[in-house]
Amino acid sequence: MHDIKYIRNNSVEFDLLMNRRGIKGISSKIIDLDILIRNSQTEMQLIQEKRNQESKNIGKMISQGKDVIEVQKNVSNLKEDLSSLDEKIKTLSESLHNILNEIPNFFDSDVPDGNNESNNVLIKEWGNIPDFSFVPSDHVHIGENLNQMDFKTGVKIAGSRFVLLRGNLALLERALSSFMIDTHIKDFNFEEISPPLLVREEALLGTGQLPKFSEDLFCTTDNRWLIPTAEVPLTNIVSNEIVDKTDLPLRFVANTPCFRSEAGAAGSDTRGMIRQHQFSKVEMVAITKPEASDLELNRLVECAENILQKLKLPYRVMKLCSGDVGFSSKKTFDLEVWLPGQNNGKGAYREISSCSNCGDFQARRMNAKFKDKETNKISFVHTLNGSGLAVGRTMIAVLENYQQEDGSVLIPKVLVPYMRGLTKIVSSVDTIK
């Protein structure tokens, strides 16, 4: 959410910044509402002062034996005027709040202009793309041939875009998440959190998923929401709190299921496990001082890169353009992993992590602040989040990059201790034989 004082005093600059989001001339509507609210508040204050004075006069007139009926009527009328103005202010304030709630964050000045992902900027590439002596398969073919990736049963139980993992692929999913969590804790000093998977509406409003993206979420009958990412509960740890400056930065990490309806995503990367209604993700969240948030964003990218490098999975880092940055973010870097089995074995990069700096945008929505005891100043924190990583997509990357011509899959060395010493996954049918 944006600061109304800033919009009031910098309307031209605000409109220029919003133009990059494709929003034209919004400041005039906001300022008109703001003026109506402030004028009504001033009018209300004047009426209240008049009512107070009239009430005092009643007491004096009674002591002097004067008739107070007319004055009492005036006081009653003034009370009705106050009530009417109070309702007007509430209605106007709600309208202003709703408008501000639906306006996205500013971009950082170094975010490149562009309409879509084709205009994103390559920052770096890492790793060697594997050279196969055979046409590599995608994860669906690999997983089904291993008899351990079961889409048919997933659909039977829950419908489309669900999968049931069996045996060593279920173990691989658990191994990946445990490896990621352990690495973030040991190498980067994150605090592990096990958060609620159901949250109140206010939590999603705070991080910016609501009201704009309600169609992409699952809501329960008692108006709780399944989390689309652990960013929501982790960031809301500091909602309506004033954190001591000396405690910053706070760094949280969690492995959770994530739930998304993916409304409107039909036909867009939906084969296999690429885009599911339920998936596991290790999420990183950082709460920082404003002056530290740019460096913290780079740190989150480094944390995500570290996982891919330890797994020896080739990837690239992209700076997202203005047409591809999310609602709450002011700057985002995507990590895209190489998947050799995509495009009929020709390969393609696919997003595996997004790391975003939201500045004070979420903090204003959720009233999250910090206090500098030396200056006694209270300010909004900056919030950041990043995938570290999407577990299902990391499994896809392992299956496709480590596949062998005989259909087996080698286990990356760093995962072997998490796989009970297993170094290769073979078909469960072959295992039975």
CSV table of C-alpha atoms in Angstrom, one decimal, residues 119-269:
chain,number,residue,atom,x,y,z
A,119,ASN,CA,11.9,-8.6,-22.3
A,120,ASN,CA,13.6,-9.9,-19.1
A,121,VAL,CA,17.3,-9.3,-18.9
A,122,LEU,CA,19.9,-12.1,-18.5
A,123,ILE,CA,22.2,-11.4,-15.5
A,124,LYS,CA,24.3,-14.6,-15.4
A,125,GLU,CA,24.5,-18.2,-16.4
A,126,TRP,CA,26.0,-21.0,-14.4
A,127,GLY,CA,26.8,-24.7,-15.0
A,128,ASN,CA,27.2,-26.9,-18.1
A,129,ILE,CA,24.2,-28.0,-20.0
A,130,PRO,CA,24.4,-31.8,-20.2
A,131,ASP,CA,25.3,-33.4,-23.5
A,132,PHE,CA,23.3,-36.6,-23.9
A,133,SER,CA,24.2,-39.4,-26.3
A,134,PHE,CA,20.4,-40.0,-26.6
A,135,VAL,CA,17.3,-37.8,-26.9
A,136,PRO,CA,16.5,-36.9,-23.2
A,137,SER,CA,13.0,-37.6,-21.9
A,138,ASP,CA,10.9,-35.2,-19.9
A,139,HIS,CA,10.1,-35.9,-16.2
A,140,VAL,CA,6.7,-37.4,-17.0
A,141,HIS,CA,8.1,-40.1,-19.2
A,142,ILE,CA,10.9,-40.7,-16.7
A,143,GLY,CA,8.7,-40.8,-13.7
A,144,GLU,CA,6.1,-43.0,-15.2
A,145,ASN,CA,8.7,-45.5,-16.6
A,146,LEU,CA,10.1,-45.7,-13.0
A,147,ASN,CA,6.6,-46.6,-11.9
A,148,GLN,CA,6.9,-44.0,-9.2
A,149,MET,CA,5.1,-40.9,-10.6
A,150,ASP,CA,1.4,-41.7,-10.8
A,151,PHE,CA,-0.8,-39.0,-12.4
A,152,LYS,CA,-3.7,-41.4,-13.0
A,153,THR,CA,-4.2,-42.1,-9.3
A,154,GLY,CA,-3.6,-38.4,-8.5
A,155,VAL,CA,-6.5,-37.5,-10.9
A,156,LYS,CA,-8.7,-40.2,-9.5
A,157,ILE,CA,-8.2,-39.0,-5.9
A,158,ALA,CA,-8.2,-35.2,-6.4
A,159,GLY,CA,-8.8,-34.3,-10.1
A,160,SER,CA,-6.5,-32.8,-12.7
A,161,ARG,CA,-3.2,-31.3,-11.8
A,162,PHE,CA,-2.5,-33.6,-8.9
A,163,VAL,CA,0.1,-36.3,-8.7
A,164,LEU,CA,0.9,-39.2,-6.4
A,165,LEU,CA,4.6,-40.0,-5.9
A,166,ARG,CA,5.6,-43.5,-4.8
A,167,GLY,CA,8.7,-45.1,-3.4
A,168,ASN,CA,12.0,-43.5,-4.1
A,169,LEU,CA,10.5,-40.5,-5.9
A,170,ALA,CA,8.5,-39.7,-2.7
A,171,LEU,CA,11.8,-40.1,-0.8
A,172,LEU,CA,13.5,-37.8,-3.3
A,173,GLU,CA,10.9,-35.1,-2.7
A,174,ARG,CA,11.5,-35.3,1.0
A,175,ALA,CA,15.2,-35.5,0.6
A,176,LEU,CA,15.2,-32.3,-1.5
A,177,SER,CA,13.2,-30.3,1.0
A,178,SER,CA,15.3,-31.5,3.9
A,179,PHE,CA,18.5,-30.7,2.1
A,180,MET,CA,17.3,-27.2,1.2
A,181,ILE,CA,16.1,-26.4,4.7
A,182,ASP,CA,19.4,-27.7,6.3
A,183,THR,CA,21.5,-25.7,3.8
A,184,HIS,CA,19.6,-22.4,4.4
A,185,ILE,CA,19.9,-22.9,8.2
A,186,LYS,CA,23.6,-23.9,8.2
A,187,ASP,CA,25.0,-21.8,5.4
A,188,PHE,CA,22.8,-18.7,5.7
A,189,ASN,CA,21.5,-18.6,9.3
A,190,PHE,CA,17.8,-18.7,8.6
A,191,GLU,CA,15.3,-19.6,11.4
A,192,GLU,CA,13.2,-22.6,10.5
A,193,ILE,CA,9.4,-22.0,10.9
A,194,SER,CA,6.5,-24.5,10.7
A,195,PRO,CA,3.6,-22.1,9.9
A,196,PRO,CA,-0.1,-22.5,9.6
A,197,LEU,CA,-1.3,-23.6,6.1
A,198,LEU,CA,-4.6,-21.9,6.6
A,199,VAL,CA,-4.6,-18.1,7.1
A,200,ARG,CA,-7.1,-15.3,7.6
A,201,GLU,CA,-8.1,-12.9,4.9
A,202,GLU,CA,-6.1,-10.1,6.6
A,203,ALA,CA,-2.9,-12.1,6.1
A,204,LEU,CA,-3.4,-12.3,2.3
A,205,LEU,CA,-4.4,-8.6,2.2
A,206,GLY,CA,-1.1,-7.8,4.0
A,207,THR,CA,1.1,-9.6,1.5
A,208,GLY,CA,-0.9,-8.4,-1.6
A,209,GLN,CA,-2.5,-11.6,-2.8
A,210,LEU,CA,-5.9,-10.2,-2.0
A,211,PRO,CA,-8.0,-8.6,-3.3
A,212,LYS,CA,-6.5,-8.8,-6.7
A,213,PHE,CA,-5.7,-12.5,-7.0
A,214,SER,CA,-8.6,-14.2,-5.2
A,215,GLU,CA,-9.4,-16.4,-8.2
A,216,ASP,CA,-5.9,-18.0,-7.9
A,217,LEU,CA,-6.5,-19.1,-4.3
A,218,PHE,CA,-8.6,-21.7,-2.4
A,219,CYS,CA,-11.0,-20.4,0.2
A,220,THR,CA,-12.6,-22.6,2.9
A,221,THR,CA,-16.2,-22.4,4.0
A,222,ASP,CA,-15.3,-20.4,7.1
A,223,ASN,CA,-13.4,-17.8,5.1
A,224,ARG,CA,-9.9,-19.1,5.8
A,225,TRP,CA,-7.5,-19.4,2.9
A,226,LEU,CA,-5.0,-22.1,1.9
A,227,ILE,CA,-1.6,-20.5,1.5
A,228,PRO,CA,-0.4,-20.1,-2.1
A,229,THR,CA,3.2,-19.8,-0.6
A,230,ALA,CA,4.7,-19.7,2.8
A,231,GLU,CA,5.6,-16.1,2.1
A,232,VAL,CA,2.1,-15.3,3.5
A,233,PRO,CA,2.4,-16.7,7.0
A,234,LEU,CA,6.1,-16.0,7.3
A,235,THR,CA,5.8,-12.3,6.4
A,236,ASN,CA,2.8,-11.9,8.6
A,237,ILE,CA,4.9,-12.9,11.7
A,238,VAL,CA,5.7,-9.2,12.0
A,239,SER,CA,2.2,-7.8,11.1
A,240,ASN,CA,1.0,-5.2,13.6
A,241,GLU,CA,4.3,-5.5,15.4
A,242,ILE,CA,7.0,-3.0,16.2
A,243,VAL,CA,10.4,-4.8,16.0
A,244,ASP,CA,13.5,-3.6,17.7
A,245,LYS,CA,16.0,-2.3,15.1
A,246,THR,CA,18.8,-4.3,16.7
A,247,ASP,CA,16.8,-7.5,16.0
A,248,LEU,CA,16.9,-6.9,12.2
A,249,PRO,CA,17.3,-8.6,9.9
A,250,LEU,CA,14.9,-11.4,10.6
A,251,ARG,CA,15.3,-14.4,8.3
A,252,PHE,CA,12.7,-17.2,8.2
A,253,VAL,CA,12.6,-20.3,6.1
A,254,ALA,CA,9.8,-22.9,5.8
A,255,ASN,CA,9.0,-26.0,3.8
A,256,THR,CA,5.2,-26.2,3.2
A,257,PRO,CA,2.6,-27.4,0.7
A,258,CYS,CA,1.3,-24.6,-1.5
A,259,PHE,CA,-2.1,-24.4,-3.0
A,260,ARG,CA,-3.1,-22.5,-6.1
A,261,SER,CA,-6.1,-22.8,-8.3
A,262,GLU,CA,-4.1,-21.5,-11.3
A,263,ALA,CA,-7.1,-19.9,-12.8
A,264,GLY,CA,-6.5,-19.0,-16.4
A,265,ALA,CA,-3.4,-21.1,-16.7
A,266,ALA,CA,-4.8,-23.8,-19.0
A,267,GLY,CA,-2.3,-24.9,-21.6
A,268,SER,CA,0.5,-22.9,-20.0
A,269,ASP,CA,3.3,-25.2,-18.8
